[in-house]
Coordinates of C-alpha atoms in Angstrom, one line a residue:
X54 CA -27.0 -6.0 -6.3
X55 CA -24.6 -5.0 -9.2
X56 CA -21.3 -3.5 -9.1
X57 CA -20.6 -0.2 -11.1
X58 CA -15.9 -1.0 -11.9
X59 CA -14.2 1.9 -13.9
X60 CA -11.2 0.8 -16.4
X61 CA -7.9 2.8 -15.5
X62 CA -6.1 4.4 -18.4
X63 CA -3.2 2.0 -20.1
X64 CA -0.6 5.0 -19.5
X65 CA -1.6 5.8 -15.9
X66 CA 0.5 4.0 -13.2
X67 CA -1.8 2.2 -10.6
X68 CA -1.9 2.9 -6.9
X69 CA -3.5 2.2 -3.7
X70 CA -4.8 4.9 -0.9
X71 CA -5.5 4.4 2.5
X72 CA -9.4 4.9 1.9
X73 CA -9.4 2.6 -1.7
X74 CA -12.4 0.9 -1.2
X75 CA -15.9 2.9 -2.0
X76 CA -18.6 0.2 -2.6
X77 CA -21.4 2.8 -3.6
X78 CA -24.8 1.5 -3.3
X79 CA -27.5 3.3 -5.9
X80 CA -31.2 2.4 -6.7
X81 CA -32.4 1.2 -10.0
X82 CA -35.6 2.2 -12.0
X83 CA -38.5 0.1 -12.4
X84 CA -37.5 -3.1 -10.3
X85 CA -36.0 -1.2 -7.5
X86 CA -32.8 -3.3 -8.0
X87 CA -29.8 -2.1 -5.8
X88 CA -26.6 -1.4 -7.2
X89 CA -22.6 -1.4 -6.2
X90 CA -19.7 0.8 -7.3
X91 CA -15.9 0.3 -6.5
X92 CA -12.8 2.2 -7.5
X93 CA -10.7 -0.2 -9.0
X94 CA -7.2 0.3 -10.9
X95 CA -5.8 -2.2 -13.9
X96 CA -2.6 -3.9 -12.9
X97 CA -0.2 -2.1 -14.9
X98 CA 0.4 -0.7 -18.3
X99 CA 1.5 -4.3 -20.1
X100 CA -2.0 -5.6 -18.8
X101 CA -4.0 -4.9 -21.9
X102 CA -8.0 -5.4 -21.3
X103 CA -11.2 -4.5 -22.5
X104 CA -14.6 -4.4 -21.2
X105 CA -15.8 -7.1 -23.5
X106 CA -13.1 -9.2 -22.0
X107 CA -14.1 -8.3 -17.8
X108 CA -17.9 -9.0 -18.7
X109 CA -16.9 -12.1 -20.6
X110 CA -14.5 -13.4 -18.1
X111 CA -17.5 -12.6 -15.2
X112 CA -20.4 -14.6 -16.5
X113 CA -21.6 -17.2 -14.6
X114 CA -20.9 -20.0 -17.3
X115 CA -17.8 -19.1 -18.2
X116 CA -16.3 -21.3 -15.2
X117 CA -19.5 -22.9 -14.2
X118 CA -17.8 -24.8 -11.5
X119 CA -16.0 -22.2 -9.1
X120 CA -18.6 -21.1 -7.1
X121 CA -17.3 -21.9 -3.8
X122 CA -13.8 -22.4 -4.9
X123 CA -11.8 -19.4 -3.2
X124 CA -8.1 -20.4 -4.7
X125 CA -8.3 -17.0 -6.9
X126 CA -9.1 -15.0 -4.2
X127 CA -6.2 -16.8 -2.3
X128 CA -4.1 -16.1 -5.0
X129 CA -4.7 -11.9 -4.9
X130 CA -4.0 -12.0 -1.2
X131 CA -0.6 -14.3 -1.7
X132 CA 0.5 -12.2 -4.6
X133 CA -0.1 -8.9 -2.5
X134 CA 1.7 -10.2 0.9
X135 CA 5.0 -11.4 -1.3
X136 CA 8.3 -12.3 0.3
X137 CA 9.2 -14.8 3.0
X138 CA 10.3 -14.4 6.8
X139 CA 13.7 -15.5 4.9
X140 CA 13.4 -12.3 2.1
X141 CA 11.9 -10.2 5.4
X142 CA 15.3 -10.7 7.6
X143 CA 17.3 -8.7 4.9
X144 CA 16.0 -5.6 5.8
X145 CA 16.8 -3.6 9.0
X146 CA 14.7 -1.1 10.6
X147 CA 14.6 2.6 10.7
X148 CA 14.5 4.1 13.9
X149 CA 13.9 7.8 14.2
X150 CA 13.8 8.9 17.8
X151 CA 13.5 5.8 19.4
X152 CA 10.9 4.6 17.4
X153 CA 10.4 1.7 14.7
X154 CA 9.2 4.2 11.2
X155 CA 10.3 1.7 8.4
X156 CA 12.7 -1.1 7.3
X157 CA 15.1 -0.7 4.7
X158 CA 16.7 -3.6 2.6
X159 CA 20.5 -4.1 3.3
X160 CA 21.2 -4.2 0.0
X161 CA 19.9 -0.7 -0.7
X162 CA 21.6 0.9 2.2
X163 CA 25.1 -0.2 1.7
X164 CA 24.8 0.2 -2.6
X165 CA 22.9 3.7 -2.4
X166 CA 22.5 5.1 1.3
X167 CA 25.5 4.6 3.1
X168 CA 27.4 6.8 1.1
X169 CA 25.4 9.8 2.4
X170 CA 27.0 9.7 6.2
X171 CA 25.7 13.1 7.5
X172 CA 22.2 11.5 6.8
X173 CA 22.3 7.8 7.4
X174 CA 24.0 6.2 10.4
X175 CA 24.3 3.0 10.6
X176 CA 24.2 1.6 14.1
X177 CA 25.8 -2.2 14.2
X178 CA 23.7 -3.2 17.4
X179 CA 21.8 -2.0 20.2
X180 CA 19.8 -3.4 23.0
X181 CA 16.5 -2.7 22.1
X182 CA 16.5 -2.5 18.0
X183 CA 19.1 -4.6 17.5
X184 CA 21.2 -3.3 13.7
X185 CA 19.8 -0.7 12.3
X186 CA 19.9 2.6 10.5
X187 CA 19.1 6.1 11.9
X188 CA 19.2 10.0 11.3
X189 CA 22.4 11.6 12.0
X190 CA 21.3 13.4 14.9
X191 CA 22.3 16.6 13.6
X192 CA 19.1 16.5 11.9
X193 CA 16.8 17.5 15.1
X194 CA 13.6 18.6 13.3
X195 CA 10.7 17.3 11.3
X196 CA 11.7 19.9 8.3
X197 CA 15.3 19.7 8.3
X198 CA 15.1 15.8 8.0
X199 CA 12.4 16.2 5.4
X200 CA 14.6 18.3 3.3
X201 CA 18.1 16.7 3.9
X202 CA 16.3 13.4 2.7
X203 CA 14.6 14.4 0.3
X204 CA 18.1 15.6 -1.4
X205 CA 19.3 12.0 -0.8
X206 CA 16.2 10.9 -3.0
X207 CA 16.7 13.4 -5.9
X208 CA 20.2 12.9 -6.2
X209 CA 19.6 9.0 -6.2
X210 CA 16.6 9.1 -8.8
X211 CA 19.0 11.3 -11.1
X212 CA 22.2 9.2 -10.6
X213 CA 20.0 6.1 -11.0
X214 CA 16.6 6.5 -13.6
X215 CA 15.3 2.8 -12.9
X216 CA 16.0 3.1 -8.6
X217 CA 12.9 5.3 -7.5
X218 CA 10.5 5.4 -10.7
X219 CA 7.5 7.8 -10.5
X220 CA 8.8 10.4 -8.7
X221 CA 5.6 12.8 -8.6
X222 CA 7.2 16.2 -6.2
X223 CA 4.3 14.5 -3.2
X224 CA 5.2 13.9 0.2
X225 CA 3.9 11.1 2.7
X226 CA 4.6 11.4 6.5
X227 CA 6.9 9.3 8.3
X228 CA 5.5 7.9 12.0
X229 CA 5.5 5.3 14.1
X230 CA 1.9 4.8 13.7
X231 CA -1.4 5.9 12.7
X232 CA -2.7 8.8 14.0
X233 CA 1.4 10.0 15.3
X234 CA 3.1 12.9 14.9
X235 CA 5.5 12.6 11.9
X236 CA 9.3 12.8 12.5
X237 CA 10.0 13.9 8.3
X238 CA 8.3 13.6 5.5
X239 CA 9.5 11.5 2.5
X240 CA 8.7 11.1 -1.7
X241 CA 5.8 9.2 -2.0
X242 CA 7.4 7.1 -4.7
X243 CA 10.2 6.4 -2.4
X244 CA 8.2 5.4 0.6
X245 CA 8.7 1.7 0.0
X246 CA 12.3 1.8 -0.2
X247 CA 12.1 2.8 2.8
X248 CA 9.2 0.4 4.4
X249 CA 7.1 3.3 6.0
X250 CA 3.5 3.1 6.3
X251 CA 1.9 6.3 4.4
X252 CA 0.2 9.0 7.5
X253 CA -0.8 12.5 5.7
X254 CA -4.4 13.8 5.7
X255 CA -7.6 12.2 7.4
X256 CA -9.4 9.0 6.2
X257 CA -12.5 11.2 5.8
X258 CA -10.7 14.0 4.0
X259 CA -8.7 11.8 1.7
X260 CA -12.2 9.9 0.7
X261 CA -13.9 12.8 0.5
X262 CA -10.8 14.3 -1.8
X263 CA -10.9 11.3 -4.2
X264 CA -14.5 10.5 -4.6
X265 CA -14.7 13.4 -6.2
X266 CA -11.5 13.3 -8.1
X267 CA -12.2 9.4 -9.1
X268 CA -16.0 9.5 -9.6
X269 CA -17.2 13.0 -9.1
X270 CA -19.0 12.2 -6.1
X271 CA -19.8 15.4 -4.6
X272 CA -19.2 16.4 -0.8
X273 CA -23.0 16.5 0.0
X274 CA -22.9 12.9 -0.4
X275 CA -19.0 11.2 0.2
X276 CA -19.4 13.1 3.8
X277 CA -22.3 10.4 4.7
X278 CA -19.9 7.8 3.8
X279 CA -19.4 4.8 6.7
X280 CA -16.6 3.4 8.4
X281 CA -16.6 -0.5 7.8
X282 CA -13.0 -1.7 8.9
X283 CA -9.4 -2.1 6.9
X284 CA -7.9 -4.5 5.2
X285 CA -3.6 -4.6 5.4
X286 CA -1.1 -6.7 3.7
X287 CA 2.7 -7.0 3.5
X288 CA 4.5 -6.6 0.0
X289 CA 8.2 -7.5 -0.4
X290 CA 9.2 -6.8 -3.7
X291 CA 13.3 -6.2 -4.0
X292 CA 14.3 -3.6 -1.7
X293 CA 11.0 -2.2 -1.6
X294 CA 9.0 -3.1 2.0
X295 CA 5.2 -2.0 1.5
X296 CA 3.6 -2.4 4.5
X297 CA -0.4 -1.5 3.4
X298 CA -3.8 -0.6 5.5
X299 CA -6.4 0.7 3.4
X300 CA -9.3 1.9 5.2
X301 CA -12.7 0.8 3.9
X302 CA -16.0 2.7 3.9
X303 CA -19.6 1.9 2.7
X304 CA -21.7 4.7 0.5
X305 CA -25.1 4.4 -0.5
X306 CA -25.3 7.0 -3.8
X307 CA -29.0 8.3 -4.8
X308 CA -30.9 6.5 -8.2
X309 CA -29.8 8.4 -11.3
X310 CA -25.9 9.1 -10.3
X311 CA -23.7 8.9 -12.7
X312 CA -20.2 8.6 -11.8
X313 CA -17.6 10.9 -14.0
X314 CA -14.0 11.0 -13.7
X315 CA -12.4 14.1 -12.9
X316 CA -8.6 13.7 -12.7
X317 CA -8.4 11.5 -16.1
X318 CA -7.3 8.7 -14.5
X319 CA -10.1 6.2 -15.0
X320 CA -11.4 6.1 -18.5
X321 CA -14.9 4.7 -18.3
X322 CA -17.0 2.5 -15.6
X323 CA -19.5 -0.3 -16.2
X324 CA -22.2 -1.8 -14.1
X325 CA -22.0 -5.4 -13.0
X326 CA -23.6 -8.0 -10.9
X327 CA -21.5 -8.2 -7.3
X328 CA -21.4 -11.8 -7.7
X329 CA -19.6 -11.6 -11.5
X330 CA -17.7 -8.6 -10.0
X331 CA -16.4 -11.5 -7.5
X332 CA -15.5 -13.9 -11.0
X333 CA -13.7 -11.2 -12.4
X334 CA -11.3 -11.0 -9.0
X335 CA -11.2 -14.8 -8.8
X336 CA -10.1 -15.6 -12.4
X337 CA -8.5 -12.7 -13.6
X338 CA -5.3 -10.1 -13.0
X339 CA -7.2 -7.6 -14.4
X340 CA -6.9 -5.0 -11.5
X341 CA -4.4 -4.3 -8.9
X342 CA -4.4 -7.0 -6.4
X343 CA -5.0 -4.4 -3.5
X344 CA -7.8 -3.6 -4.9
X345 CA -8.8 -7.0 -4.6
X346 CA -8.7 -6.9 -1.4
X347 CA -11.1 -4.7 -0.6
X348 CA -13.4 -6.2 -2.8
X349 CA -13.1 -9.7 -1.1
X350 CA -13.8 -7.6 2.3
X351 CA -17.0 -6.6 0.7
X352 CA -18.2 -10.2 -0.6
X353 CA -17.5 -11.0 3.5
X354 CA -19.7 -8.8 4.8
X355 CA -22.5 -8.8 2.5
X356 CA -22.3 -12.5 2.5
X357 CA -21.4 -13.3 -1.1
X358 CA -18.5 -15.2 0.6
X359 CA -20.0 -17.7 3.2
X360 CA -18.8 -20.3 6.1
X361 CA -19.8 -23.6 3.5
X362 CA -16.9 -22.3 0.9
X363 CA -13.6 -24.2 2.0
X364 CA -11.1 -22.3 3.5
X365 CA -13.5 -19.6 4.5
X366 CA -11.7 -19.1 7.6
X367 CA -8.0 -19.2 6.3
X368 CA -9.3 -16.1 3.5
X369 CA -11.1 -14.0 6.0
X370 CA -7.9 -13.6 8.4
X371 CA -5.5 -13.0 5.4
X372 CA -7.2 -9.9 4.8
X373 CA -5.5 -8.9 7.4
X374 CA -1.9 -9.9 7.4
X375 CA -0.3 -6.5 7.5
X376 CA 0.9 -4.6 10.6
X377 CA -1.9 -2.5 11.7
X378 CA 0.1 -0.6 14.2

C-alpha cells in the first residue's frame, strides 16, 4: 500500500477542516499493488521543504532503528493539544443562551473586548457557569449577534494588524454542539479567540466540496466515501482556545486517477509507501501536526501501528483528547 501526499504552496497559510482526512485507496498496474492518498498541508510558510527531502527523510534506512518507537508520533499529538490545566484556567467561558459556545482568554477580554459593553457582558459569578462572558441581551437573534460581532472583529483587526491575522470575509457557526442550531455566526479566523468549535455545512457536503477543490475528485466518486471515526485535540496557543474534531472518512479511488488541484493550494502530490508516509510523520515537522493526526488514525486501523509497539495504548487514546461534545 503506498500513500499518494501533495506539497502545500510556501505562500498559502495551512488549515484544518472538519473532514481533513481522505486516505484514497487506488489500484496499481501490473502487480495489482494498492495505493493510499491523504490531504496533507506544510506547517507554515518558514517551513521550507522539498520532495527530495520527504522521500529522503521516509526511507527505511534513514533511521533504521525506529520501527516501533512511537515518540514522534507522541510528539505531533503533544504539540497539537498545547497548554496546561494551569494556561486552561485563564480563560472563561462564553455562554450564549444558557449554553457553554466557547472560552475566551482573560487577557483578551479585558485588553480588547470589554471595551465594547453593548456586546460583551461580563458576568462576575453565577451558579451554574461560574465568571463568564455573555451577549448583551439586547442582541436576541442569531443575525443581529452575527453582525454586531462581527463589527467588534473588524474594528479590532483594523485597530490591531497582528490580533486576528487571516481574516478571509468566511463565517463559522457558533453552537453548543455538533449537529445544534447556531446562536451567531463568527470570522473564521477569529474563531479561536473565541474557543468555539467550527458547525457550518455537513461532513459529507464539506468532503465532497473539498475533494474536488483539493484533488479534483469528482462527486461520482467522494459521494461513496466512508465514515471511519474523528480524531479531536485541544490547542492553547495565547489567547487563542482551538478546540478540534476532524471527521475521518475512507475512499477507495479507481486505477488510473490522477489527483489535480483545483483551488491552487497544493502544488503537486507524490506517491509513497504508507509505512515511509508513517517516517515522514514520525521524524519530521513537515506538515501540519493536525494532519498528523489523522494519519496516525489511519496506521491504527490498518494496522501499521500494532499492540507490540510501546506505548501503543497511551497513542491510540490521545487521538482523542479534545471535547467531542
Amino acid at each position: 500500500m503506498m500513500v499518494m501526499i501533495p506539497l502545500a504552496l510556501p505562500n498559502k497559510i495551512g488549515f484544518s477542516l472538519p473532514f481533513l482526512y481522505k486516505p484514497i485507496t487506488t489500484r496499481g498496474g501490473g502487480g495489482g499493488s494498492s495505493c493510499s492518498a491523504f490531504t496533507c498541508r506544510s506547517v507554515s510558510s518558514l517551513t521550507s521543504f522539498t520532495w527530495d527531502d520527504v522521500v529522503q527523510a521516509s526511507q527505511p534506512d534513514y533511521a533504521p532503528n525506529d520501527s516501533s518507537d512511537l515518540s514522534g508520533f507522541f510528539e505531533k499529538i503533544k504539540y497539537c493539544n498545547r497548554g496546561s490545566s494551569e494556561i486552561k484556567s485563564e480563560f472563561i467561558p462564553l455562554v450564549i443562551e444558557d449554553q457553554i459556545v466557547g472560552y475566551i482568554h482573560n487577557g483578551f477580554f479585558y485588553n480588547y473586548l470589554r471595551r465594547f459593553k453593548d456586546v460583551f457582558v461580563f458576568v462576575p459569578s453565577d451558579s451554574r457557569f461560574g465568571t463568564n462572558v455573555t451577549l448583551n441581551k439586547t442582541l436576541s437573534t442569531p443575525e443581529e449577534r452575527t453582525r454586531v460581532v462581527g463589527k467588534v472583529i473588524k474594528c479590532l483587526a483594523e485597530e490591531e494588524k497582528e490580533l486576528i491575522p487571516g481574516i478571509r470575509n468566511e463565517l463559522y457557526p457558533v453552537a453548543p454542539s455538533f449537529g445544534s442550531p447556531p446562536y451567531f455566526s463568527v470570522e473564521r479566523a477569529a474563531a479561536p479567540y473565541f474557543g468555539i468549535k467550527p458547525h457550518g455545512m455537513s461532513c459529507v457536503a464539506n468532503l465532497i466540496k473539498e475533494c474536488e477543490e483539493e484533488a479534483g475528485i469528482p462527486l461520482s466518486l467522494s459521494n461513496q466515501a466512508m465514515s471511519v471515526g474523528a480524531v479531536s485535540y485541544v490547542d492553547v496557543d495565547g489567547y487563542r482556545y482551538e478546540r478540534g474534531v476532524l471527521f475521518c472518512y475512507d475512499l477507495e479511488l479507481p486505477g488510473g486517477f490522477i489527483p489535480k488541484n483545483q483551488d491552487g493550494e497544493v502544488e503537486s502530490f507524490k506517491l509513497i509507501p504508507v509505512e515511509n508516509v508513517a517516517n515522514v510523520i514520525r521524524r519530521t515537522h513537515f506538515f501540519k501536526p493536525n494532519c498528523s493526526l489523522v494519519i496516525i488514525d489511519f496506521l491504527f486501523r490498518h494496522g501499521y501501528i500494532g499492540p507490540e509497539c510501546l506505548g501503543y495504548l497511551d497513542l491510540l487514546q490521545s487521538l482523542r483528547s479534545g471535547d467531542t461534545s
